[in-house]
Tab-separated table of C-alpha atoms in Angstrom:
chain	number	residue	atom	x	y	z
A	1	UNK	CA	-34.112	-69.231	-74.126
A	2	UNK	CA	-30.641	-67.210	-75.059
A	3	UNK	CA	-28.766	-65.757	-72.429
A	4	UNK	CA	-29.376	-62.554	-72.340
A	5	UNK	CA	-26.460	-59.932	-72.003
A	6	UNK	CA	-25.916	-57.282	-69.187
A	7	UNK	CA	-26.617	-54.089	-69.601
A	8	UNK	CA	-24.210	-51.600	-71.731
A	9	UNK	CA	-23.564	-47.929	-71.425
A	10	UNK	CA	-25.356	-47.165	-74.598
A	11	UNK	CA	-28.126	-49.542	-72.925
A	12	UNK	CA	-27.840	-47.029	-70.250
A	13	UNK	CA	-28.340	-43.571	-72.347
A	14	UNK	CA	-30.919	-45.421	-74.044
A	15	UNK	CA	-33.306	-45.546	-71.381
A	16	UNK	CA	-32.229	-43.054	-69.468
A	17	UNK	CA	-33.527	-41.020	-72.342
A	18	UNK	CA	-36.624	-43.534	-73.075
A	19	UNK	CA	-37.653	-41.849	-69.006
A	20	UNK	CA	-36.589	-38.342	-69.849
A	21	UNK	CA	-39.357	-38.522	-73.580
A	22	UNK	CA	-41.461	-39.724	-70.580
A	23	UNK	CA	-41.169	-36.678	-68.048
A	24	UNK	CA	-41.904	-34.408	-70.824
A	25	UNK	CA	-45.351	-33.399	-71.773
A	26	UNK	CA	-45.489	-30.857	-74.720
A	27	UNK	CA	-48.392	-28.638	-74.660
A	28	UNK	CA	-48.763	-28.314	-78.156
A	29	UNK	CA	-50.044	-24.783	-79.505
A	30	UNK	CA	-53.792	-24.035	-79.212
A	31	UNK	CA	-56.742	-21.514	-78.248
A	32	UNK	CA	-55.953	-22.716	-74.391
A	33	UNK	CA	-52.139	-22.855	-74.591
A	34	UNK	CA	-51.234	-19.608	-73.093
A	35	UNK	CA	-54.506	-17.549	-71.849
A	36	UNK	CA	-57.493	-17.607	-68.684
A	37	UNK	CA	-58.983	-19.956	-70.499
A	38	UNK	CA	-60.842	-23.922	-68.309
A	39	UNK	CA	-58.506	-26.145	-70.129
A	40	UNK	CA	-55.523	-23.984	-69.093
A	41	UNK	CA	-56.486	-24.529	-65.801
A	42	UNK	CA	-57.073	-28.047	-66.202
A	43	UNK	CA	-53.611	-28.601	-67.731
A	44	UNK	CA	-51.052	-26.454	-65.295
A	45	UNK	CA	-52.703	-27.719	-62.095
A	46	UNK	CA	-49.183	-28.725	-61.144
A	47	UNK	CA	-48.227	-25.934	-61.833
A	48	UNK	CA	-50.346	-23.115	-60.677
A	49	UNK	CA	-49.636	-24.715	-57.111
A	50	UNK	CA	-45.621	-24.575	-57.460
A	51	UNK	CA	-47.192	-20.904	-58.248
A	52	UNK	CA	-49.228	-19.991	-55.548
A	53	UNK	CA	-47.029	-22.480	-53.233
A	54	UNK	CA	-43.927	-19.574	-54.233
A	55	UNK	CA	-46.474	-16.356	-53.824
A	56	UNK	CA	-47.714	-17.682	-50.246
A	57	UNK	CA	-43.512	-18.111	-49.204
A	58	UNK	CA	-42.877	-15.157	-50.552
A	59	UNK	CA	-45.654	-13.154	-48.648
A	60	UNK	CA	-45.024	-15.073	-45.760
A	61	UNK	CA	-41.123	-13.868	-45.894
A	62	UNK	CA	-42.389	-10.138	-46.850
A	63	UNK	CA	-44.307	-10.286	-43.389
A	64	UNK	CA	-41.484	-11.777	-41.422
A	65	UNK	CA	-39.931	-8.890	-42.567
A	66	UNK	CA	-40.807	-6.182	-41.307
A	67	UNK	CA	-41.808	-8.162	-38.451
A	68	UNK	CA	-37.832	-8.250	-37.378
A	69	UNK	CA	-37.583	-5.048	-38.775
A	70	UNK	CA	-40.263	-3.186	-35.907
A	71	UNK	CA	-38.286	-6.016	-33.485
A	72	UNK	CA	-35.055	-3.232	-33.573
A	73	UNK	CA	-37.036	-0.479	-33.721
A	74	UNK	CA	-38.947	-1.171	-30.336
A	75	UNK	CA	-35.469	-2.296	-29.089
A	76	UNK	CA	-34.097	0.827	-30.588
A	77	UNK	CA	-36.484	2.849	-28.732
A	78	UNK	CA	-36.202	1.503	-26.058
A	79	UNK	CA	-33.532	3.179	-22.450
A	80	UNK	CA	-30.931	-0.190	-21.867
A	81	UNK	CA	-31.465	-2.145	-25.952
A	82	UNK	CA	-31.054	-5.357	-25.151
A	83	UNK	CA	-29.395	-8.215	-28.274
A	84	UNK	CA	-31.650	-8.208	-30.854
A	85	UNK	CA	-31.147	-11.955	-30.906
A	86	UNK	CA	-32.369	-11.764	-26.895
A	87	UNK	CA	-35.522	-11.296	-28.760
A	88	UNK	CA	-38.915	-13.518	-29.384
A	89	UNK	CA	-40.241	-10.915	-31.337
A	90	UNK	CA	-37.127	-11.363	-33.458
A	91	UNK	CA	-37.436	-15.124	-33.076
A	92	UNK	CA	-40.856	-14.836	-34.521
A	93	UNK	CA	-39.750	-12.959	-37.885
A	94	UNK	CA	-36.668	-15.478	-38.806
A	95	UNK	CA	-39.470	-19.186	-38.411
A	96	UNK	CA	-41.639	-16.722	-40.744
A	97	UNK	CA	-38.888	-16.242	-42.856
A	98	UNK	CA	-37.661	-20.209	-42.336
A	99	UNK	CA	-41.941	-21.218	-44.084
A	100	UNK	CA	-41.615	-18.932	-46.394
A	101	UNK	CA	-37.632	-19.956	-47.673
A	102	UNK	CA	-39.746	-23.765	-47.060
A	103	UNK	CA	-42.439	-22.810	-49.600
A	104	UNK	CA	-40.639	-21.702	-52.352
A	105	UNK	CA	-38.461	-24.623	-52.386
A	106	UNK	CA	-41.724	-26.356	-51.982
A	107	UNK	CA	-42.797	-24.718	-55.075
A	108	UNK	CA	-39.280	-26.088	-57.676
A	109	UNK	CA	-40.321	-29.120	-57.136
A	110	UNK	CA	-43.780	-28.309	-59.514
A	111	UNK	CA	-43.553	-25.844	-61.335
A	112	UNK	CA	-40.358	-24.791	-63.806
A	113	UNK	CA	-37.243	-22.421	-62.644
A	114	UNK	CA	-38.407	-19.544	-65.194
A	115	UNK	CA	-42.222	-19.568	-63.595
A	116	UNK	CA	-40.568	-19.635	-59.960
A	117	UNK	CA	-37.580	-17.198	-59.703
A	118	UNK	CA	-39.269	-15.240	-61.640
A	119	UNK	CA	-42.219	-14.064	-58.600
A	120	UNK	CA	-39.354	-13.382	-56.059
A	121	UNK	CA	-41.227	-9.348	-56.596
A	122	UNK	CA	-44.057	-10.618	-55.127
A	123	UNK	CA	-41.739	-10.157	-51.738
A	124	UNK	CA	-40.724	-6.770	-52.449
A	125	UNK	CA	-43.889	-5.084	-53.418
A	126	UNK	CA	-45.233	-6.430	-50.500
A	127	UNK	CA	-42.628	-6.089	-47.859
A	128	UNK	CA	-43.295	-1.909	-49.160
A	129	UNK	CA	-46.914	-2.117	-49.187
A	130	UNK	CA	-46.905	-4.185	-45.374
A	131	UNK	CA	-43.994	-1.428	-43.654
A	132	UNK	CA	-47.438	0.795	-44.761
A	133	UNK	CA	-50.059	-0.484	-42.621
A	134	UNK	CA	-47.590	-2.417	-39.746
A	135	UNK	CA	-44.584	0.244	-39.352
A	136	UNK	CA	-46.722	3.321	-40.269
A	137	UNK	CA	-44.478	4.519	-43.486
A	138	UNK	CA	-45.277	6.724	-45.970
A	139	UNK	CA	-47.289	5.264	-49.396
A	140	UNK	CA	-46.230	6.573	-51.781
A	141	UNK	CA	-47.108	6.995	-55.488
A	142	UNK	CA	-44.222	5.190	-56.936
A	143	UNK	CA	-45.423	2.128	-54.386
A	144	UNK	CA	-48.593	1.808	-55.881
A	145	UNK	CA	-47.617	2.430	-59.810
A	146	UNK	CA	-44.853	0.116	-58.599
A	147	UNK	CA	-46.562	-2.601	-57.169
A	148	UNK	CA	-49.319	-3.203	-59.995
A	149	UNK	CA	-47.087	-3.405	-62.595
A	150	UNK	CA	-45.371	-5.851	-60.043
A	151	UNK	CA	-48.459	-7.640	-59.840
A	152	UNK	CA	-48.675	-7.429	-63.994
A	153	UNK	CA	-46.086	-9.080	-64.602
A	154	UNK	CA	-46.739	-11.599	-63.338
A	155	UNK	CA	-49.712	-11.860	-64.412
A	156	UNK	CA	-48.421	-12.220	-67.433
A	157	UNK	CA	-45.638	-14.980	-65.565
A	158	UNK	CA	-47.959	-17.325	-64.816
A	159	UNK	CA	-50.037	-17.582	-67.968
A	160	UNK	CA	-47.468	-17.485	-70.432
A	161	UNK	CA	-43.896	-19.721	-68.787
A	162	UNK	CA	-43.518	-22.566	-70.658
A	163	UNK	CA	-45.240	-25.120	-70.761
A	164	UNK	CA	-44.567	-27.868	-69.721
A	165	UNK	CA	-44.034	-30.272	-66.867
A	166	UNK	CA	-41.756	-32.065	-65.941
A	167	UNK	CA	-40.855	-35.051	-63.412
A	168	UNK	CA	-37.678	-34.411	-61.084
A	169	UNK	CA	-35.755	-37.995	-61.653
A	170	UNK	CA	-32.366	-39.285	-60.905
A	171	UNK	CA	-31.351	-40.438	-63.920
A	172	UNK	CA	-32.719	-37.431	-65.746
A	173	UNK	CA	-30.455	-34.940	-63.748
A	174	UNK	CA	-27.985	-37.093	-63.864
A	175	UNK	CA	-28.405	-36.994	-67.925
A	176	UNK	CA	-28.483	-33.242	-67.254
A	177	UNK	CA	-25.427	-32.479	-66.222
A	178	UNK	CA	-23.641	-34.812	-68.932
A	179	UNK	CA	-25.801	-32.029	-71.900
A	180	UNK	CA	-23.845	-30.684	-74.199
A	181	UNK	CA	-25.296	-27.341	-72.750
A	182	UNK	CA	-24.094	-27.723	-69.645
A	183	UNK	CA	-21.063	-28.558	-69.691
A	184	UNK	CA	-20.369	-25.124	-71.876
A	185	UNK	CA	-22.447	-22.699	-69.631
A	186	UNK	CA	-20.390	-24.259	-67.060
A	187	UNK	CA	-17.084	-24.417	-68.366
A	188	UNK	CA	-18.280	-19.847	-69.377
A	189	UNK	CA	-19.758	-20.236	-65.374
A	190	UNK	CA	-16.290	-20.682	-64.384
A	191	UNK	CA	-13.842	-18.335	-66.410
A	192	UNK	CA	-16.268	-15.200	-65.406
A	193	UNK	CA	-16.280	-15.929	-61.530
A	194	UNK	CA	-12.895	-16.743	-61.833
A	195	UNK	CA	-11.585	-13.315	-63.793
A	196	UNK	CA	-14.631	-10.896	-61.537
A	197	UNK	CA	-13.291	-12.789	-57.888
A	198	UNK	CA	-9.459	-12.147	-58.927
A	199	UNK	CA	-10.789	-8.808	-59.869
A	200	UNK	CA	-12.308	-8.527	-56.578
A	201	UNK	CA	-9.477	-9.769	-54.209
A	202	UNK	CA	-6.650	-9.183	-55.285
A	203	UNK	CA	-7.855	-5.853	-57.276
A	204	UNK	CA	-9.545	-4.355	-55.023
A	205	UNK	CA	-12.009	-4.236	-57.623
A	206	UNK	CA	-15.518	-3.882	-55.425
A	207	UNK	CA	-17.988	-2.451	-57.441
A	208	UNK	CA	-21.381	-3.117	-57.272
A	209	UNK	CA	-22.229	-4.607	-60.235
A	210	UNK	CA	-19.186	-7.256	-59.562
A	211	UNK	CA	-20.225	-8.355	-56.252
A	212	UNK	CA	-23.960	-9.310	-57.477
A	213	UNK	CA	-22.278	-10.921	-60.778
A	214	UNK	CA	-20.425	-13.293	-58.647
A	215	UNK	CA	-24.245	-13.497	-56.350
A	216	UNK	CA	-25.727	-13.745	-59.945
A	217	UNK	CA	-23.850	-17.000	-60.900
A	218	UNK	CA	-23.581	-18.681	-58.165
A	219	UNK	CA	-27.484	-18.597	-58.014
A	220	UNK	CA	-27.954	-20.550	-60.777
A	221	UNK	CA	-26.586	-23.238	-59.895
A	222	UNK	CA	-28.324	-22.874	-57.164
A	223	UNK	CA	-31.743	-22.594	-58.024
A	224	UNK	CA	-30.469	-25.644	-60.904
A	225	UNK	CA	-29.509	-27.858	-57.069
A	226	UNK	CA	-32.728	-27.051	-55.640
A	227	UNK	CA	-35.476	-27.382	-57.863
A	228	UNK	CA	-33.019	-31.494	-59.055
A	229	UNK	CA	-33.878	-31.510	-55.447
A	230	UNK	CA	-36.944	-30.588	-54.498
A	231	UNK	CA	-38.207	-32.468	-57.222
A	232	UNK	CA	-36.093	-35.584	-56.652
A	233	UNK	CA	-37.899	-35.424	-53.243
A	234	UNK	CA	-41.543	-34.693	-54.821
A	235	UNK	CA	-40.391	-37.761	-57.316
A	236	UNK	CA	-40.005	-39.952	-53.899
A	237	UNK	CA	-43.294	-39.561	-52.665
A	238	UNK	CA	-45.269	-39.590	-56.084
A	239	UNK	CA	-43.488	-42.582	-57.625
A	240	UNK	CA	-40.429	-44.111	-56.735
A	241	UNK	CA	-37.639	-43.766	-54.098
A	242	UNK	CA	-35.066	-41.281	-54.733
A	243	UNK	CA	-32.565	-40.589	-51.999
A	244	UNK	CA	-30.963	-43.317	-52.520
A	245	UNK	CA	-28.842	-42.727	-55.302
A	246	UNK	CA	-26.194	-39.845	-54.934
A	247	UNK	CA	-26.781	-37.480	-56.617
A	248	UNK	CA	-29.112	-36.300	-54.774
A	249	UNK	CA	-26.680	-35.641	-52.004
A	250	UNK	CA	-24.190	-34.326	-54.669
A	251	UNK	CA	-26.707	-31.308	-55.649
A	252	UNK	CA	-27.667	-31.256	-51.762
A	253	UNK	CA	-24.050	-29.585	-51.073
A	254	UNK	CA	-24.106	-27.561	-54.730
A	255	UNK	CA	-26.952	-25.309	-52.601
A	256	UNK	CA	-25.992	-25.255	-49.579
A	257	UNK	CA	-22.071	-24.241	-50.874
A	258	UNK	CA	-24.320	-21.926	-53.356
A	259	UNK	CA	-26.529	-20.834	-50.984
A	260	UNK	CA	-24.079	-19.568	-47.993
A	261	UNK	CA	-21.176	-17.794	-50.541
A	262	UNK	CA	-24.187	-16.743	-52.101
A	263	UNK	CA	-24.864	-14.745	-48.843
A	264	UNK	CA	-21.395	-13.763	-48.487
A	265	UNK	CA	-21.025	-12.076	-51.062
A	266	UNK	CA	-24.739	-10.275	-51.836
A	267	UNK	CA	-22.801	-9.114	-47.685
A	268	UNK	CA	-20.554	-7.160	-48.574
A	269	UNK	CA	-22.903	-4.951	-51.290
A	270	UNK	CA	-25.738	-4.339	-48.334
A	271	UNK	CA	-22.348	-2.865	-47.080
A	272	UNK	CA	-20.408	-0.667	-49.094
A	273	UNK	CA	-24.560	0.518	-51.149
A	274	UNK	CA	-27.086	1.327	-50.071
A	275	UNK	CA	-29.720	-1.684	-49.874
A	276	UNK	CA	-32.036	1.207	-52.116
A	277	UNK	CA	-30.304	0.029	-55.367
A	278	UNK	CA	-28.701	-3.259	-54.268
A	279	UNK	CA	-31.987	-4.940	-54.173
A	280	UNK	CA	-33.208	-3.816	-57.289
A	281	UNK	CA	-29.726	-5.065	-59.143
A	282	UNK	CA	-29.664	-8.586	-57.648
A	283	UNK	CA	-33.869	-9.073	-58.138
A	284	UNK	CA	-32.966	-8.276	-61.891
A	285	UNK	CA	-29.825	-10.103	-62.242
A	286	UNK	CA	-31.296	-13.421	-60.260
A	287	UNK	CA	-33.872	-13.725	-62.080
A	288	UNK	CA	-31.423	-13.245	-65.246
A	289	UNK	CA	-29.657	-15.992	-64.453
A	290	UNK	CA	-32.580	-18.369	-62.965
A	291	UNK	CA	-33.928	-18.370	-66.569
A	292	UNK	CA	-30.744	-18.710	-68.810
A	293	UNK	CA	-30.416	-21.813	-65.984
A	294	UNK	CA	-33.210	-23.206	-66.084
A	295	UNK	CA	-33.553	-23.026	-70.043
A	296	UNK	CA	-30.586	-24.127	-70.504
A	297	UNK	CA	-30.347	-26.938	-67.768
A	298	UNK	CA	-33.145	-28.182	-68.087
A	299	UNK	CA	-34.709	-27.732	-71.462
A	300	UNK	CA	-38.066	-25.647	-70.730
A	301	UNK	CA	-38.656	-22.941	-72.956
A	302	UNK	CA	-38.055	-25.772	-76.060
A	303	UNK	CA	-40.821	-25.703	-77.965
A	304	UNK	CA	-41.607	-22.752	-76.787
A	305	UNK	CA	-43.636	-20.225	-79.661
A	306	UNK	CA	-42.192	-16.653	-80.103
A	307	UNK	CA	-44.996	-14.768	-79.011
A	308	UNK	CA	-45.361	-16.670	-75.674
A	309	UNK	CA	-41.466	-16.106	-75.043
A	310	UNK	CA	-42.006	-12.576	-76.264
A	311	UNK	CA	-45.342	-11.210	-73.846
A	312	UNK	CA	-43.541	-14.395	-70.702
A	313	UNK	CA	-39.593	-11.656	-71.557
A	314	UNK	CA	-42.632	-9.092	-71.471
A	315	UNK	CA	-43.724	-9.738	-68.454
A	316	UNK	CA	-40.360	-10.016	-66.152
A	317	UNK	CA	-39.624	-6.785	-67.789
A	318	UNK	CA	-42.789	-5.544	-65.779
A	319	UNK	CA	-42.136	-6.514	-62.986
A	320	UNK	CA	-38.645	-5.490	-62.256
A	321	UNK	CA	-39.649	-2.374	-63.400
A	322	UNK	CA	-41.896	-2.468	-60.495
A	323	UNK	CA	-39.825	-3.937	-58.073
A	324	UNK	CA	-37.172	-0.721	-58.963
A	325	UNK	CA	-39.872	1.280	-58.544
A	326	UNK	CA	-41.552	0.397	-55.172
A	327	UNK	CA	-37.165	0.493	-53.721
A	328	UNK	CA	-36.491	3.593	-55.413
A	329	UNK	CA	-35.301	6.568	-52.694
A	330	UNK	CA	-36.697	4.925	-50.141
A	331	UNK	CA	-34.009	4.954	-47.317
A	332	UNK	CA	-33.560	8.872	-47.980
A	333	UNK	CA	-37.410	9.945	-47.627
A	334	UNK	CA	-35.587	8.885	-42.933
A	335	UNK	CA	-32.342	10.970	-43.524
A	336	UNK	CA	-34.245	14.504	-44.630
A	337	UNK	CA	-33.436	16.315	-41.481
A	338	UNK	CA	-29.988	17.313	-40.222
A	339	UNK	CA	-30.535	16.501	-35.906
A	340	UNK	CA	-31.478	13.596	-34.231
A	341	UNK	CA	-35.302	14.341	-32.247
A	342	UNK	CA	-34.910	11.856	-28.931
A	343	UNK	CA	-38.547	13.141	-28.375
A	344	UNK	CA	-40.323	9.184	-29.149
A	345	UNK	CA	-37.761	7.772	-26.413
A	346	UNK	CA	-40.176	6.933	-22.204
A	347	UNK	CA	-37.355	8.008	-20.728
A	348	UNK	CA	-35.756	11.648	-21.753
A	349	UNK	CA	-36.248	14.659	-22.459
A	350	UNK	CA	-37.237	16.805	-25.469
A	351	UNK	CA	-35.204	18.257	-27.204
A	352	UNK	CA	-34.861	20.177	-30.340
A	353	UNK	CA	-32.232	20.499	-31.840
A	354	UNK	CA	-29.183	19.015	-31.251
A	355	UNK	CA	-27.381	20.641	-34.350
A	356	UNK	CA	-27.706	24.263	-34.912
A	357	UNK	CA	-28.449	25.733	-38.353
A	358	UNK	CA	-25.267	25.552	-39.564
A	359	UNK	CA	-25.564	29.583	-41.149
A	360	UNK	CA	-26.053	30.891	-37.890
A	361	UNK	CA	-23.313	31.965	-35.102
A	362	UNK	CA	-23.787	28.354	-33.137
A	363	UNK	CA	-23.016	26.445	-34.643
A	364	UNK	CA	-20.064	24.502	-33.344
A	365	UNK	CA	-21.368	25.918	-30.013
A	366	UNK	CA	-23.154	23.857	-27.259
A	367	UNK	CA	-27.012	24.500	-27.130
A	368	UNK	CA	-27.498	26.426	-23.717
A	369	UNK	CA	-23.126	28.637	-24.096
A	370	UNK	CA	-21.572	26.804	-21.280
A	371	UNK	CA	-19.425	27.865	-18.439
A	372	UNK	CA	-16.314	26.285	-20.171
A	373	UNK	CA	-17.226	28.052	-23.969
A	374	UNK	CA	-17.408	31.697	-22.064
A	375	UNK	CA	-14.257	31.444	-20.302
A	376	UNK	CA	-12.068	30.359	-23.698
A	377	UNK	CA	-13.657	32.793	-25.662
A	378	UNK	CA	-12.318	35.594	-22.775
A	379	UNK	CA	-9.581	34.143	-22.331
A	380	UNK	CA	-8.891	33.803	-26.725
A	381	UNK	CA	-9.717	38.211	-26.150
A	382	UNK	CA	-7.002	38.931	-23.308
A	383	UNK	CA	-4.624	36.829	-25.511
């Protein structure tokens, strides 16, 4: 028998390509492609499971945000308020948020990035609807219209997302990392990130677009690494163990580091600008960045028909418009009064107005006209 030659780098590359071809399942165009037929559901059961995880995760995040806001309002109404981190209700909201984020994390292991990332609109619109019943916020016509548009966009996204089933293994991730498409993409991202960081740090330019673009660039690395880590964990549970490969821990470190710096720049944006402006713009930037990352790194739109791509992009546009309508002018409704009302705080006396009308003669004086004010006016007359 002839001795077997040792496998070289070329053989390893061929093995990776063979595994990659097995990992992809392309859906040929047909009657059930991009429609609600029973054949479509049978072919996309694993995708629908990921969509269900993402939607449930975003709804849980919406509930958690409202619980945390409710705990802050409850603490503000106390005569001697405690720190928020000592509130059991606040920690319950944090726990629910962790559960929701875990659902989003797991969803990336079952469905493409281009399908999961736009579903973040469910969290924004869901939070607005829940706040109407939970926090007694006003229900506006724009809320109903925005929620309807977001649901319509989600429907189109789910039905016309890429019909590619892909198993993420360590070899698959390694193959994608050295691909020329991703290398060019990373070089361009590094250049743009360095330029924006220079403008932000050295030139003091803190425009919202600069900050949220930095967040979006980091978000592209986050979704790539999240899908890699989640996909390798899923592959380990269903087929072969992948957690022994160094690439798993490299992607895990990239995921944590990119998340930390994302939060830093996003917090800076929320400090400088109104939340009602930051939330929709960040959602749009994040979704576009995640879609580009999924298309370039995981090649999720490879072989997709033009009509499918067009309807998918139209669904994204509807979800963007829905998020904008729901968040538009939401905080301004609470800032119409030019005075503070303490009537709802226990232990405080009901006051009409702390600050009188600026057009009246008593503007700038105490409401009851104290003795000190009278004495000062008398001294001025004598002078």
